mmCIF file of C-alpha atoms in Angstrom:
data_model
loop_
_atom_site.group_PDB
_atom_site.id
_atom_site.type_symbol
_atom_site.label_atom_id
_atom_site.label_comp_id
_atom_site.label_asym_id
_atom_site.label_seq_id
_atom_site.Cartn_x
_atom_site.Cartn_y
_atom_site.Cartn_z
ATOM 1 C CA MET A 1 20.970 12.298 5.324
ATOM 2 C CA PRO A 2 20.838 12.013 1.509
ATOM 3 C CA ALA A 3 20.466 15.308 -0.372
ATOM 4 C CA ARG A 4 17.074 14.419 -1.790
ATOM 5 C CA MET A 5 15.751 13.516 1.652
ATOM 6 C CA LYS A 6 17.091 16.791 3.096
ATOM 7 C CA LEU A 7 15.273 18.689 0.387
ATOM 8 C CA SER A 8 12.008 16.877 1.031
ATOM 9 C CA SER A 9 12.264 17.381 4.791
ATOM 10 C CA ILE A 10 12.458 21.203 4.588
ATOM 11 C CA TYR A 11 10.177 21.614 1.578
ATOM 12 C CA THR A 12 7.180 23.038 3.450
ATOM 13 C CA THR A 13 9.353 25.718 5.118
ATOM 14 C CA LEU A 14 10.750 27.114 1.861
ATOM 15 C CA PRO A 15 9.732 30.495 0.411
ATOM 16 C CA PRO A 16 8.024 30.426 -3.023
ATOM 17 C CA ALA A 17 11.137 30.876 -5.197
ATOM 18 C CA GLU A 18 13.132 28.196 -3.385
ATOM 19 C CA ARG A 19 10.130 25.897 -3.401
ATOM 20 C CA ARG A 20 10.005 26.168 -7.203
ATOM 21 C CA VAL A 21 13.648 25.105 -7.286
ATOM 22 C CA ALA A 22 12.822 22.173 -5.024
ATOM 23 C CA ASP A 23 9.875 21.189 -7.232
ATOM 24 C CA PHE A 24 12.085 21.235 -10.302
ATOM 25 C CA ILE A 25 14.799 19.134 -8.678
ATOM 26 C CA LEU A 26 12.449 16.633 -7.064
ATOM 27 C CA SER A 27 10.587 16.093 -10.341
ATOM 28 C CA ASP A 28 13.735 14.404 -11.723
ATOM 29 C CA PRO A 29 16.643 14.312 -9.231
ATOM 30 C CA ASP A 30 18.763 12.180 -11.533
ATOM 31 C CA ALA A 31 18.583 14.742 -14.349
ATOM 32 C CA ALA A 32 19.023 17.672 -11.943
ATOM 33 C CA SER A 33 22.242 16.151 -10.601
ATOM 34 C CA ARG A 34 23.771 16.561 -14.086
ATOM 35 C CA MET A 35 22.672 20.176 -14.650
ATOM 36 C CA VAL A 36 24.596 23.397 -14.105
ATOM 37 C CA ILE A 37 23.146 26.130 -11.921
ATOM 38 C CA THR A 38 21.819 28.149 -14.871
ATOM 39 C CA ASP A 39 19.868 25.120 -16.104
ATOM 40 C CA ILE A 40 18.280 24.709 -12.681
ATOM 41 C CA ALA A 41 17.407 28.405 -12.403
ATOM 42 C CA THR A 42 15.941 28.507 -15.915
ATOM 43 C CA GLY A 43 13.989 25.307 -15.448
ATOM 44 C CA ALA A 44 12.537 26.531 -12.151
ATOM 45 C CA GLY A 45 11.965 30.061 -13.422
ATOM 46 C CA VAL A 46 13.973 31.715 -10.639
ATOM 47 C CA SER A 47 17.166 33.709 -10.236
ATOM 48 C CA LEU A 48 20.616 32.166 -9.693
ATOM 49 C CA PRO A 49 20.768 33.440 -6.070
ATOM 50 C CA SER A 50 17.572 31.507 -5.267
ATOM 51 C CA VAL A 51 19.280 28.271 -6.252
ATOM 52 C CA THR A 52 22.371 29.140 -4.219
ATOM 53 C CA ARG A 53 20.331 30.090 -1.157
ATOM 54 C CA LEU A 54 18.527 26.765 -1.268
ATOM 55 C CA ALA A 55 21.801 24.833 -1.478
ATOM 56 C CA LYS A 56 23.186 26.711 1.533
ATOM 57 C CA LYS A 57 19.970 26.270 3.464
ATOM 58 C CA LEU A 58 20.464 22.527 3.014
ATOM 59 C CA GLY A 59 23.907 22.805 4.604
ATOM 60 C CA TYR A 60 26.092 22.854 1.486
ATOM 61 C CA ASP A 61 28.769 25.435 0.642
ATOM 62 C CA GLY A 62 27.119 26.135 -2.684
ATOM 63 C CA PHE A 63 25.275 24.634 -5.610
ATOM 64 C CA MET A 64 28.207 22.502 -6.785
ATOM 65 C CA ASP A 65 28.469 20.766 -3.410
ATOM 66 C CA PHE A 66 24.728 20.160 -3.438
ATOM 67 C CA ARG A 67 24.826 18.758 -6.984
ATOM 68 C CA VAL A 68 27.620 16.336 -6.054
ATOM 69 C CA ALA A 69 25.665 15.211 -2.979
ATOM 70 C CA LEU A 70 22.506 14.790 -5.062
ATOM 71 C CA ALA A 71 24.316 12.629 -7.617
ATOM 72 C CA SER A 72 25.973 10.601 -4.871
ATOM 73 C CA SER A 73 22.719 9.959 -3.021
ATOM 74 C CA ARG A 74 21.035 8.800 -6.216
ATOM 75 C CA SER A 75 23.769 6.299 -7.000
ATOM 76 C CA VAL A 76 23.762 4.997 -3.438
ATOM 77 C CA ILE A 77 20.012 4.548 -3.478
ATOM 78 C CA HIS A 78 20.102 2.717 -6.794
ATOM 79 C CA SER A 79 22.863 0.397 -5.603
ATOM 80 C CA ILE A 80 20.980 -0.327 -2.381
ATOM 81 C CA ILE A 81 17.651 -1.195 -3.926
ATOM 82 C CA ASP A 82 19.227 -3.370 -6.593
ATOM 83 C CA GLU A 83 20.743 -5.635 -3.949
ATOM 84 C CA PRO A 84 18.725 -8.259 -2.049
ATOM 85 C CA ILE A 85 18.017 -7.793 1.659
ATOM 86 C CA SER A 86 20.780 -9.309 3.747
ATOM 87 C CA ILE A 87 21.117 -10.029 7.444
ATOM 88 C CA ASN A 88 24.511 -8.327 7.149
ATOM 89 C CA ASP A 89 22.993 -4.990 6.061
ATOM 90 C CA SER A 90 23.455 -2.077 8.413
ATOM 91 C CA ASP A 91 20.306 -1.055 10.276
ATOM 92 C CA GLN A 92 19.955 2.045 8.088
ATOM 93 C CA VAL A 93 20.322 0.088 4.841
ATOM 94 C CA PHE A 94 17.970 -2.599 6.149
ATOM 95 C CA ILE A 95 15.304 0.037 6.857
ATOM 96 C CA HIS A 96 15.773 1.571 3.413
ATOM 97 C CA LYS A 97 15.471 -1.739 1.592
ATOM 98 C CA LEU A 98 12.355 -2.688 3.530
ATOM 99 C CA MET A 99 10.679 0.637 2.797
ATOM 100 C CA VAL A 100 11.501 0.346 -0.911
ATOM 101 C CA GLY A 101 10.272 -3.233 -0.836
ATOM 102 C CA GLN A 102 6.959 -2.154 0.677
ATOM 103 C CA MET A 103 6.518 0.435 -2.074
ATOM 104 C CA ARG A 104 7.378 -2.108 -4.742
ATOM 105 C CA ALA A 105 4.848 -4.557 -3.287
ATOM 106 C CA VAL A 106 2.119 -1.943 -3.732
ATOM 107 C CA GLU A 107 3.344 -1.025 -7.218
ATOM 108 C CA SER A 108 3.499 -4.625 -8.410
ATOM 109 C CA THR A 109 0.013 -5.262 -7.034
ATOM 110 C CA LEU A 110 -1.293 -2.265 -8.951
ATOM 111 C CA ARG A 111 0.287 -3.492 -12.192
ATOM 112 C CA VAL A 112 -1.676 -6.751 -12.149
ATOM 113 C CA LEU A 113 -4.795 -5.514 -10.384
ATOM 114 C CA ASN A 114 -8.061 -6.224 -12.170
ATOM 115 C CA LYS A 115 -9.684 -2.827 -11.614
ATOM 116 C CA GLU A 116 -12.933 -3.831 -13.291
ATOM 117 C CA MET A 117 -13.254 -6.768 -10.930
ATOM 118 C CA LEU A 118 -12.519 -4.542 -7.918
ATOM 119 C CA CYS A 119 -15.287 -2.168 -9.007
ATOM 120 C CA GLU A 120 -17.687 -5.103 -9.306
ATOM 121 C CA LEU A 121 -16.647 -6.279 -5.847
ATOM 122 C CA ALA A 122 -17.365 -2.827 -4.403
ATOM 123 C CA ASP A 123 -20.843 -2.925 -5.967
ATOM 124 C CA LYS A 124 -21.442 -6.396 -4.551
ATOM 125 C CA MET A 125 -20.356 -5.285 -1.077
ATOM 126 C CA ILE A 126 -22.738 -2.327 -1.217
ATOM 127 C CA ALA A 127 -25.642 -4.525 -2.343
ATOM 128 C CA SER A 128 -24.991 -7.351 0.145
ATOM 129 C CA ASN A 129 -27.236 -7.937 3.138
ATOM 130 C CA ARG A 130 -24.124 -8.495 5.213
ATOM 131 C CA ILE A 131 -20.389 -8.894 4.739
ATOM 132 C CA VAL A 132 -18.513 -11.374 6.906
ATOM 133 C CA TRP A 133 -14.721 -11.460 6.982
ATOM 134 C CA PHE A 134 -13.178 -14.884 7.606
ATOM 135 C CA GLY A 135 -9.605 -15.745 8.542
ATOM 136 C CA VAL A 136 -7.357 -17.039 11.285
ATOM 137 C CA GLY A 137 -4.432 -15.617 13.234
ATOM 138 C CA ASN A 138 -2.864 -12.389 11.998
ATOM 139 C CA SER A 139 -4.527 -12.589 8.606
ATOM 140 C CA LEU A 140 -7.533 -10.692 9.893
ATOM 141 C CA SER A 141 -5.609 -7.917 11.604
ATOM 142 C CA ILE A 142 -5.630 -5.880 8.408
ATOM 143 C CA VAL A 143 -9.423 -5.886 7.962
ATOM 144 C CA THR A 144 -10.325 -4.224 11.258
ATOM 145 C CA GLY A 145 -10.112 -0.746 9.736
ATOM 146 C CA ILE A 146 -12.311 -1.420 6.724
ATOM 147 C CA ASN A 147 -14.803 -3.419 8.799
ATOM 148 C CA ASP A 148 -15.232 -0.598 11.317
ATOM 149 C CA TYR A 149 -15.558 1.969 8.550
ATOM 150 C CA LEU A 150 -18.182 -0.015 6.663
ATOM 151 C CA VAL A 151 -20.246 -0.282 9.833
ATOM 152 C CA ARG A 152 -19.975 3.467 10.387
ATOM 153 C CA ILE A 153 -21.359 4.225 6.922
ATOM 154 C CA GLY A 154 -24.293 1.897 7.349
ATOM 155 C CA ILE A 155 -23.079 -1.363 5.763
ATOM 156 C CA ASP A 156 -23.628 -4.554 7.768
ATOM 157 C CA SER A 157 -20.120 -5.942 8.228
ATOM 158 C CA MET A 158 -18.516 -8.186 10.824
ATOM 159 C CA ILE A 159 -15.386 -10.251 11.434
ATOM 160 C CA MET A 160 -15.562 -13.983 12.141
ATOM 161 C CA HIS A 161 -12.343 -15.245 13.706
ATOM 162 C CA GLU A 162 -13.433 -17.741 16.341
ATOM 163 C CA ALA A 163 -12.077 -21.058 15.055
ATOM 164 C CA SER A 164 -14.740 -23.138 16.752
ATOM 165 C CA PHE A 165 -17.600 -21.166 15.146
ATOM 166 C CA MET A 166 -16.230 -20.360 11.699
ATOM 167 C CA ARG A 167 -17.594 -23.371 9.830
ATOM 168 C CA THR A 168 -20.913 -23.209 11.664
ATOM 169 C CA TYR A 169 -21.360 -19.524 10.881
ATOM 170 C CA ALA A 170 -20.412 -20.061 7.232
ATOM 171 C CA LYS A 171 -23.452 -22.345 6.944
ATOM 172 C CA HIS A 172 -25.688 -19.432 7.947
ATOM 173 C CA LEU A 173 -24.557 -17.369 4.967
ATOM 174 C CA GLY A 174 -26.723 -17.494 1.898
ATOM 175 C CA ILE A 175 -28.080 -15.550 -1.054
ATOM 176 C CA GLY A 176 -27.546 -11.851 -0.491
ATOM 177 C CA ASP A 177 -24.568 -12.334 1.840
ATOM 178 C CA LEU A 178 -20.881 -11.880 1.026
ATOM 179 C CA PHE A 179 -18.147 -14.114 2.395
ATOM 180 C CA PHE A 180 -14.736 -12.347 2.358
ATOM 181 C CA GLY A 181 -11.816 -14.643 3.176
ATOM 182 C CA VAL A 182 -8.309 -13.462 3.969
ATOM 183 C CA SER A 183 -5.303 -15.774 4.034
ATOM 184 C CA ARG A 184 -1.738 -14.660 3.452
ATOM 185 C CA THR A 185 -0.668 -18.114 2.308
ATOM 186 C CA GLY A 186 -3.887 -18.833 0.445
ATOM 187 C CA VAL A 187 -3.947 -22.409 1.707
ATOM 188 C CA THR A 188 -5.319 -22.020 5.245
ATOM 189 C CA LYS A 189 -7.585 -25.066 5.480
ATOM 190 C CA ARG A 190 -10.180 -23.647 7.857
ATOM 191 C CA THR A 191 -10.651 -20.478 5.792
ATOM 192 C CA LEU A 192 -10.865 -22.443 2.544
ATOM 193 C CA ASP A 193 -13.394 -24.839 4.096
ATOM 194 C CA CYS A 194 -15.539 -21.878 5.103
ATOM 195 C CA LEU A 195 -15.244 -20.492 1.577
ATOM 196 C CA ARG A 196 -16.584 -23.750 0.135
ATOM 197 C CA ILE A 197 -19.408 -23.923 2.682
ATOM 198 C CA ALA A 198 -20.507 -20.326 2.098
ATOM 199 C CA LYS A 199 -20.468 -20.834 -1.661
ATOM 200 C CA GLU A 200 -22.489 -24.045 -1.392
ATOM 201 C CA HIS A 201 -25.125 -22.163 0.596
ATOM 202 C CA GLY A 202 -25.474 -19.481 -2.072
ATOM 203 C CA ALA A 203 -23.372 -16.641 -0.662
ATOM 204 C CA ALA A 204 -21.212 -14.481 -2.903
ATOM 205 C CA THR A 205 -17.524 -15.037 -2.163
ATOM 206 C CA ALA A 206 -14.355 -12.957 -2.214
ATOM 207 C CA PHE A 207 -10.846 -13.992 -1.233
ATOM 208 C CA MET A 208 -7.578 -12.103 -0.767
ATOM 209 C CA THR A 209 -4.144 -13.694 -0.508
ATOM 210 C CA ASN A 210 -0.471 -13.210 -1.338
ATOM 211 C CA PHE A 211 -0.237 -16.278 -3.572
ATOM 212 C CA THR A 212 -1.638 -16.865 -7.052
ATOM 213 C CA ASN A 213 -1.669 -20.649 -6.711
ATOM 214 C CA SER A 214 -4.291 -20.649 -3.960
ATOM 215 C CA PRO A 215 -7.227 -23.076 -4.428
ATOM 216 C CA ALA A 216 -9.418 -20.032 -3.717
ATOM 217 C CA GLU A 217 -8.673 -18.693 -7.193
ATOM 218 C CA ASP A 218 -11.002 -21.312 -8.684
ATOM 219 C CA LEU A 219 -13.538 -21.144 -5.869
ATOM 220 C CA ALA A 220 -14.117 -17.449 -5.137
ATOM 221 C CA ASP A 221 -16.289 -15.167 -7.244
ATOM 222 C CA PHE A 222 -13.771 -12.377 -6.598
ATOM 223 C CA PHE A 223 -10.118 -13.372 -6.196
ATOM 224 C CA ILE A 224 -7.500 -10.772 -5.231
ATOM 225 C CA CYS A 225 -3.791 -11.562 -5.187
ATOM 226 C CA THR A 226 -1.368 -9.048 -3.689
ATOM 227 C CA SER A 227 2.421 -8.959 -3.709
ATOM 228 C CA ARG A 228 4.595 -9.866 -0.766
ATOM 229 C CA MET A 229 8.296 -9.565 0.095
ATOM 230 C CA ASP A 230 9.831 -13.028 0.007
ATOM 231 C CA GLU A 231 13.112 -11.748 1.453
ATOM 232 C CA LEU A 232 11.362 -10.363 4.518
ATOM 233 C CA TYR A 233 9.721 -13.724 5.108
ATOM 234 C CA ARG A 234 13.021 -15.544 4.593
ATOM 235 C CA LEU A 235 14.874 -13.376 7.091
ATOM 236 C CA CYS A 236 12.237 -12.622 9.703
ATOM 237 C CA GLY A 237 9.530 -15.221 9.269
ATOM 238 C CA ILE A 238 6.917 -12.542 8.586
ATOM 239 C CA GLU A 239 5.335 -11.187 5.430
ATOM 240 C CA THR A 240 4.490 -7.685 4.387
ATOM 241 C CA ASN A 241 0.809 -6.791 4.274
ATOM 242 C CA SER A 242 1.283 -3.246 2.976
ATOM 243 C CA ALA A 243 -0.249 -4.083 -0.406
ATOM 244 C CA GLN A 244 -3.282 -5.674 1.239
ATOM 245 C CA LYS A 245 -3.766 -2.688 3.525
ATOM 246 C CA ALA A 246 -3.456 -0.276 0.617
ATOM 247 C CA LEU A 247 -5.933 -2.257 -1.451
ATOM 248 C CA LEU A 248 -8.486 -2.385 1.359
ATOM 249 C CA GLU A 249 -8.183 1.359 1.874
ATOM 250 C CA VAL A 250 -8.783 1.871 -1.840
ATOM 251 C CA LEU A 251 -11.796 -0.425 -1.625
ATOM 252 C CA SER A 252 -13.137 1.571 1.347
ATOM 253 C CA ALA A 253 -12.796 4.860 -0.506
ATOM 254 C CA LEU A 254 -14.374 3.370 -3.627
ATOM 255 C CA ILE A 255 -17.383 2.123 -1.684
ATOM 256 C CA ALA A 256 -17.787 5.467 0.078
ATOM 257 C CA LYS A 257 -17.580 7.249 -3.274
ATOM 258 C CA LYS A 258 -20.168 4.989 -4.858
ATOM 259 C CA ILE A 259 -22.740 5.496 -2.106
ATOM 260 C CA GLY A 260 -22.128 9.243 -1.989
ATOM 261 C CA HIS A 261 -20.960 9.134 1.598
ATOM 262 C CA ILE A 262 -17.974 11.420 1.106
ATOM 263 C CA CYS A 263 -17.220 14.455 -0.987
ATOM 264 C CA GLU A 264 -13.872 15.158 -2.614
ATOM 265 C CA GLU A 265 -12.595 16.963 0.468
ATOM 266 C CA GLY A 266 -13.409 13.969 2.641
ATOM 267 C CA PHE A 267 -11.071 11.393 1.121
ATOM 268 C CA ILE A 268 -8.087 12.256 3.316
ATOM 269 C CA GLU A 269 -10.289 12.183 6.398
ATOM 270 C CA LEU A 270 -11.565 8.764 5.341
ATOM 271 C CA LEU A 271 -8.116 7.235 4.981
ATOM 272 C CA THR A 272 -6.747 8.739 8.198
ATOM 273 C CA SER A 273 -9.814 7.618 10.130
ATOM 274 C CA MET A 274 -8.869 3.998 9.403
ATOM 275 C CA ASP A 275 -5.602 4.230 11.376
#
């Protein structure tokens, strides 16, 4: 196990002085791997023995061994994440690359996210008479959590996934309703047809996809594009939906905040209740 991961895994069991050392190291592992023991102790505000005890508790002979392991783990991690996913990767490396890829998908989505638009969407969802989620196949699997939560806090929300009824139901949407389409590819014909129908009948429209070139970008009142992992799709035939899940959880918390449903202490409970 890499040194940094070892440190994180035992963090909650450490006494106060050793925890301060861990905090200092984890704040910038790359810099810490180049420091001498006195630098670490001074930076953490602890004695030299506290640093040594932590290194030994992690299974190293002393601080020098720990520092070498920390530097080595950093270089390995950097070399791994800079390489594309390959079918020839070991299982451990494959897992690591996928996890880093999931994090990067969320980060890249955040970088381009129109936060003002997301706030306006939250307001529209709160004010809507009803919210109806449209999609086919696995696209809708990610909205179950937010749909259930919205219902629990008193917002009329439902999922429409029956192919034979989707277009018919879209015609029943009108002024005061919100159509929310989800399509990973952004070009699912049935979902796009329903988007057009709902819009023609006066409903507000939102659409979430993994592709910027979706026709929905010009059709929907609120268009959300999230990042995906192309390498995962190339190798496995599936896409990541971590960014979409994260964004929907943020949207749930934002709505709950706006309507005063949760206090500060309730945010963690909100997010865990969506599992």
